[in-house]
Short mmCIF file of C-alpha atoms in Angstrom, two decimals:
data_model
loop_
_atom_site.label_atom_id
_atom_site.label_comp_id
_atom_site.label_asym_id
_atom_site.label_seq_id
_atom_site.Cartn_x
_atom_site.Cartn_y
_atom_site.Cartn_z
CA MET A 1 -2.66 -45.48 25.46
CA MET A 2 -5.60 -43.64 24.67
CA MET A 3 -4.56 -40.33 26.54
CA GLY A 4 -1.29 -40.53 24.57
CA CYS A 5 -2.95 -40.57 21.38
CA MET A 6 -5.34 -37.95 22.27
CA HIS A 7 -2.23 -35.82 23.38
CA CYS A 8 -0.62 -36.18 19.96
CA LEU A 9 -3.89 -35.26 18.26
CA ARG A 10 -4.18 -32.28 20.48
CA ILE A 11 -0.81 -31.07 19.63
CA LEU A 12 -1.43 -31.75 15.88
CA LEU A 13 -4.70 -29.80 15.82
CA VAL A 14 -3.24 -26.83 17.83
CA VAL A 15 -0.11 -26.55 15.52
CA PHE A 16 -2.17 -27.08 12.43
CA ASN A 17 -4.54 -24.48 13.33
CA PHE A 18 -2.25 -21.99 14.53
CA LEU A 19 -0.50 -22.05 11.16
CA VAL A 20 -3.90 -21.34 9.61
CA VAL A 21 -4.58 -18.51 12.09
CA LEU A 22 -1.42 -16.86 10.80
CA VAL A 23 -2.55 -17.42 7.14
CA GLY A 24 -6.03 -16.16 7.92
CA LEU A 25 -4.30 -12.80 9.60
CA ALA A 26 -2.09 -12.34 6.71
CA VAL A 27 -4.92 -12.54 4.09
CA LEU A 28 -7.21 -10.25 6.08
CA GLY A 29 -4.40 -7.89 6.88
CA PHE A 30 -3.27 -7.73 3.20
CA SER A 31 -6.76 -7.14 1.83
CA VAL A 32 -7.40 -4.34 4.54
CA TYR A 33 -4.06 -2.77 3.91
CA VAL A 34 -4.66 -2.59 0.06
CA SER A 35 -8.28 -1.39 0.48
CA GLN A 36 -6.93 1.68 2.68
CA GLU A 37 -3.59 2.55 1.30
CA PRO A 38 -3.94 5.74 -0.92
CA GLU A 39 -0.98 4.79 -3.23
CA ALA A 40 -2.43 1.07 -3.66
CA GLN A 41 -5.89 2.63 -4.51
CA ASP A 42 -4.24 5.12 -7.23
CA ILE A 43 -2.74 2.04 -8.54
CA ILE A 44 -6.05 0.21 -8.82
CA MET A 45 -7.72 3.35 -10.35
CA ALA A 46 -5.25 3.61 -12.89
CA SER A 47 -5.67 0.11 -14.02
CA GLY A 48 -9.26 0.63 -15.10
CA ARG A 49 -10.47 -2.19 -13.13
CA TYR A 50 -11.34 -0.45 -9.81
CA GLN A 51 -14.94 -2.14 -9.23
CA ALA A 52 -13.66 -5.79 -9.99
CA VAL A 53 -10.53 -5.17 -7.80
CA GLN A 54 -12.58 -3.91 -4.94
CA ILE A 55 -14.82 -6.82 -5.10
CA VAL A 56 -11.92 -9.06 -4.81
CA LEU A 57 -10.60 -7.49 -1.88
CA TYR A 58 -13.99 -7.73 0.11
CA ALA A 59 -14.14 -11.38 -0.94
CA LEU A 60 -10.40 -11.63 0.58
CA MET A 61 -11.50 -9.79 3.71
CA GLY A 62 -14.40 -12.50 4.06
CA VAL A 63 -12.16 -15.32 3.19
CA GLY A 64 -9.62 -14.42 5.74
CA GLY A 65 -12.13 -13.50 8.48
CA ILE A 66 -13.81 -17.00 8.16
CA THR A 67 -10.68 -18.73 7.95
CA LEU A 68 -9.28 -16.78 11.21
CA ILE A 69 -12.30 -17.40 13.15
CA THR A 70 -12.50 -21.31 11.99
CA ALA A 71 -8.76 -21.88 13.03
CA LEU A 72 -9.45 -20.02 16.31
CA PHE A 73 -12.22 -22.54 17.13
CA GLY A 74 -9.84 -25.45 16.24
CA CYS A 75 -6.99 -24.17 18.15
CA CYS A 76 -8.79 -23.23 21.24
CA GLY A 77 -11.07 -26.47 21.20
CA ALA A 78 -7.92 -28.61 20.89
CA TYR A 79 -6.09 -26.65 23.45
CA HIS A 80 -8.86 -26.88 26.04
CA GLU A 81 -10.16 -30.08 24.84
CA SER A 82 -13.66 -28.60 24.49
CA GLN A 83 -16.29 -30.71 22.70
CA CYS A 84 -18.46 -27.66 22.16
CA LEU A 85 -15.70 -25.70 20.28
CA LEU A 86 -14.17 -28.80 18.38
CA GLY A 87 -18.08 -29.34 17.10
CA ALA A 88 -18.24 -25.91 16.01
CA TYR A 89 -14.93 -26.15 14.12
CA PHE A 90 -15.88 -29.28 12.76
CA THR A 91 -19.16 -28.06 11.46
CA ILE A 92 -17.80 -24.97 10.07
CA LEU A 93 -15.06 -26.55 8.33
CA LEU A 94 -17.34 -29.20 6.85
CA VAL A 95 -19.61 -26.47 5.42
CA ILE A 96 -16.39 -24.71 3.94
CA PHE A 97 -15.21 -28.15 2.38
CA ILE A 98 -18.59 -28.84 0.82
CA GLY A 99 -18.59 -25.40 -0.60
CA GLN A 100 -15.11 -25.83 -2.12
CA VAL A 101 -16.05 -29.26 -3.54
CA THR A 102 -19.25 -27.80 -5.10
CA ALA A 103 -17.33 -24.77 -6.53
CA ALA A 104 -14.37 -26.86 -7.80
CA THR A 105 -17.30 -29.36 -9.63
CA LEU A 106 -19.18 -26.65 -11.03
CA GLY A 107 -15.80 -25.00 -12.22
CA TYR A 108 -14.82 -28.34 -14.04
CA ILE A 109 -18.25 -28.84 -15.41
CA TYR A 110 -18.52 -25.36 -16.83
CA ARG A 111 -14.58 -25.02 -17.53
CA ASP A 112 -15.20 -24.42 -21.22
CA GLU A 113 -17.59 -21.61 -20.64
CA LEU A 114 -15.44 -19.98 -18.14
CA MET A 115 -12.44 -20.00 -20.55
CA LYS A 116 -14.74 -18.60 -23.43
CA TYR A 117 -15.89 -15.80 -20.84
CA ALA A 118 -12.21 -15.07 -20.02
CA ASP A 119 -11.08 -15.03 -23.63
CA GLU A 120 -14.11 -12.70 -24.49
CA ARG A 121 -13.22 -10.10 -21.82
CA MET A 122 -9.69 -10.34 -22.90
CA SER A 123 -10.44 -9.90 -26.41
CA GLU A 124 -12.88 -6.95 -25.63
CA GLY A 125 -10.31 -5.19 -23.69
CA LEU A 126 -7.88 -5.38 -26.41
CA GLU A 127 -10.22 -4.17 -29.03
CA GLU A 128 -11.14 -1.28 -26.86
CA TYR A 129 -7.33 -0.53 -26.06
CA SER A 130 -6.45 -0.71 -30.02
CA MET A 131 -9.48 1.68 -30.84
CA LEU A 132 -8.38 4.26 -28.34
CA ARG A 133 -4.78 4.17 -29.42
CA ASP A 134 -6.01 4.63 -32.96
CA GLN A 135 -8.25 7.71 -32.06
CA ARG A 136 -5.22 9.01 -30.38
CA GLU A 137 -6.97 8.79 -26.96
CA ARG A 138 -5.00 7.74 -23.83
CA PRO A 139 -6.11 4.01 -22.86
CA THR A 140 -5.88 2.67 -19.30
CA PRO A 141 -2.30 1.12 -18.48
CA PHE A 142 -3.89 -2.39 -17.61
CA MET A 143 -3.55 -3.56 -21.39
CA ASP A 144 0.15 -2.07 -21.30
CA ASN A 145 0.79 -4.08 -18.24
CA ILE A 146 -0.73 -7.29 -19.85
CA GLN A 147 1.45 -6.93 -22.86
CA ARG A 148 4.55 -6.41 -21.14
CA MET A 149 3.79 -9.25 -18.82
CA LEU A 150 2.90 -11.81 -21.36
CA LYS A 151 5.42 -10.49 -23.73
CA CYS A 152 2.67 -10.25 -26.54
CA CYS A 153 1.45 -7.39 -28.77
CA GLY A 154 -2.14 -6.89 -29.79
CA LEU A 155 -4.92 -9.43 -29.66
CA GLU A 156 -3.59 -11.39 -32.79
CA SER A 157 -0.52 -9.82 -33.38
CA TYR A 158 1.29 -6.29 -33.58
CA GLN A 159 -0.63 -5.89 -36.82
CA ASP A 160 -3.74 -5.12 -35.03
CA PHE A 161 -2.47 -1.63 -34.54
CA LYS A 162 -3.31 0.33 -37.69
CA GLU A 163 -1.20 3.44 -36.55
CA SER A 164 1.87 3.19 -34.25
CA ILE A 165 2.67 0.17 -32.22
CA PRO A 166 2.72 0.84 -28.41
CA ILE A 167 5.81 0.97 -26.52
CA ALA A 168 4.35 -1.74 -24.22
CA CYS A 169 5.09 -3.99 -27.18
CA CYS A 170 8.59 -3.43 -27.44
CA ASP A 171 10.89 -6.48 -26.88
CA ARG A 172 13.78 -5.45 -24.44
CA ARG A 173 15.65 -8.52 -25.80
CA VAL A 174 16.33 -7.00 -29.09
CA SER A 175 15.96 -3.18 -28.55
CA ASN A 176 16.63 -0.57 -25.89
CA CYS A 177 13.01 0.66 -26.64
CA ASP A 178 13.93 4.45 -26.76
CA ASN A 179 12.24 4.84 -30.13
CA LEU A 180 8.77 6.50 -30.22
CA GLN A 181 8.07 4.90 -33.44
CA LEU A 182 8.84 1.24 -33.08
CA ASP A 183 9.78 -0.93 -35.96
CA PRO A 184 8.15 -4.33 -36.23
CA SER A 185 11.64 -6.04 -35.73
CA GLU A 186 11.69 -4.49 -32.07
CA VAL A 187 8.25 -5.85 -31.16
CA TYR A 188 6.74 -8.95 -29.73
CA LYS A 189 5.44 -11.12 -32.49
CA ASP A 190 2.86 -13.28 -30.54
CA GLY A 191 -0.59 -12.19 -30.02
CA CYS A 192 -1.92 -11.74 -26.37
CA LYS A 193 -4.81 -13.85 -27.17
CA ASP A 194 -3.16 -17.23 -27.31
CA LYS A 195 -0.59 -16.19 -24.68
CA TYR A 196 -3.55 -15.46 -22.49
CA LYS A 197 -5.00 -18.65 -23.15
CA THR A 198 -1.67 -20.59 -22.30
CA LEU A 199 -1.39 -18.58 -19.24
CA LEU A 200 -4.97 -19.54 -18.00
CA LYS A 201 -4.35 -23.17 -18.68
CA ASP A 202 -1.16 -23.27 -16.87
CA LYS A 203 -2.64 -21.54 -13.79
CA LEU A 204 -5.65 -23.57 -13.68
CA ILE A 205 -3.48 -26.65 -13.21
CA ILE A 206 -1.66 -24.78 -10.45
CA ILE A 207 -4.77 -23.86 -8.76
CA PHE A 208 -6.25 -27.35 -9.10
CA LEU A 209 -2.95 -28.70 -7.30
CA ILE A 210 -3.47 -25.94 -4.63
CA LEU A 211 -6.95 -26.94 -4.07
CA VAL A 212 -6.29 -30.57 -3.74
CA SER A 213 -3.60 -29.56 -1.23
CA ILE A 214 -6.09 -27.55 0.65
CA ALA A 215 -8.77 -30.39 0.50
CA ALA A 216 -6.20 -32.87 1.87
CA PHE A 217 -5.38 -30.77 4.74
CA GLU A 218 -9.02 -29.90 5.57
CA ILE A 219 -9.88 -33.74 5.51
CA PHE A 220 -7.14 -34.41 8.03
CA CYS A 221 -8.37 -31.67 10.20
CA LEU A 222 -12.03 -32.88 10.13
CA LEU A 223 -10.74 -36.47 10.83
CA PHE A 224 -8.52 -35.39 13.84
CA SER A 225 -11.14 -33.10 15.39
CA MET A 226 -13.79 -35.87 15.01
CA ILE A 227 -11.52 -38.44 16.61
CA MET A 228 -10.56 -36.09 19.25
CA CYS A 229 -14.14 -34.99 20.07
CA CYS A 230 -15.03 -38.79 20.28
CA ALA A 231 -11.95 -39.54 22.57
CA ILE A 232 -12.77 -36.70 24.83
CA ARG A 233 -16.34 -37.91 25.04
CA GLN A 234 -15.10 -41.43 25.82
CA TYR A 235 -12.83 -40.32 28.41
CA HIS A 236 -15.46 -38.27 30.23
CA SER A 237 -17.76 -41.30 29.95
CA ASP A 238 -15.39 -43.51 31.49
CA TYR A 239 -14.38 -40.95 34.20
CA TYR A 240 -17.85 -40.17 35.24
CA GLY A 241 -18.66 -43.94 35.01
CA VAL A 242 -15.86 -44.56 37.41
CA ASP A 243 -16.94 -41.89 39.98
CA TYR A 244 -20.54 -43.24 39.67
CA ALA A 245 -19.44 -46.82 40.68
CA ILE A 246 -17.18 -45.76 43.42
CA ALA A 247 -20.27 -43.68 44.83
CA THR A 248 -22.50 -46.58 44.73
#
């Protein structure tokens, strides 16, 4: 009975961690590819957020590498029924879990400050964008992409632009956007500030659900690895106990 349960745990841990290995490889491979691909780097440079994106890419490399190593410990430890590897896997996973819980708790406590910071950065970006356009200088395409993606125009509305309205504000549902001088009837009416806040709130809910799912998965892996480690120890104890009894 005990051997049957341990065999089931072994299979579950191997399968779970093999899937995590694939995820770790995907994250690591994607981040390395984007950081080395010339076309991707050109797009990042054009966005005007090169340094911030590079930091995110390096963070993804670290996350992918740690995920890969941790999952390999779990996969190999379960397959070879190694207490040492399973112990290392349990320890690393526990540290990661505690770090995630700490980060999530701090994020919840300071959620208002984080929302305010994001709002301020968005406002500053759009104000700079409007100023550059009014001075007839070419702004970075980052804010153009934001306005297209969120279907918004300006910080509060299209009236933020004192001169011409940017083509990025054109509402393709009512216009073919061929005119260089856009009429107010052809542009998005909503400002990007409110749209951005709504997007952040919606994404925070999704991120929270993803984090809860990851935490639940990690708890199961922690429990399974601990139970299997104890089962291996018990099996070895019984096995060597029988050998000792026979020898005496």
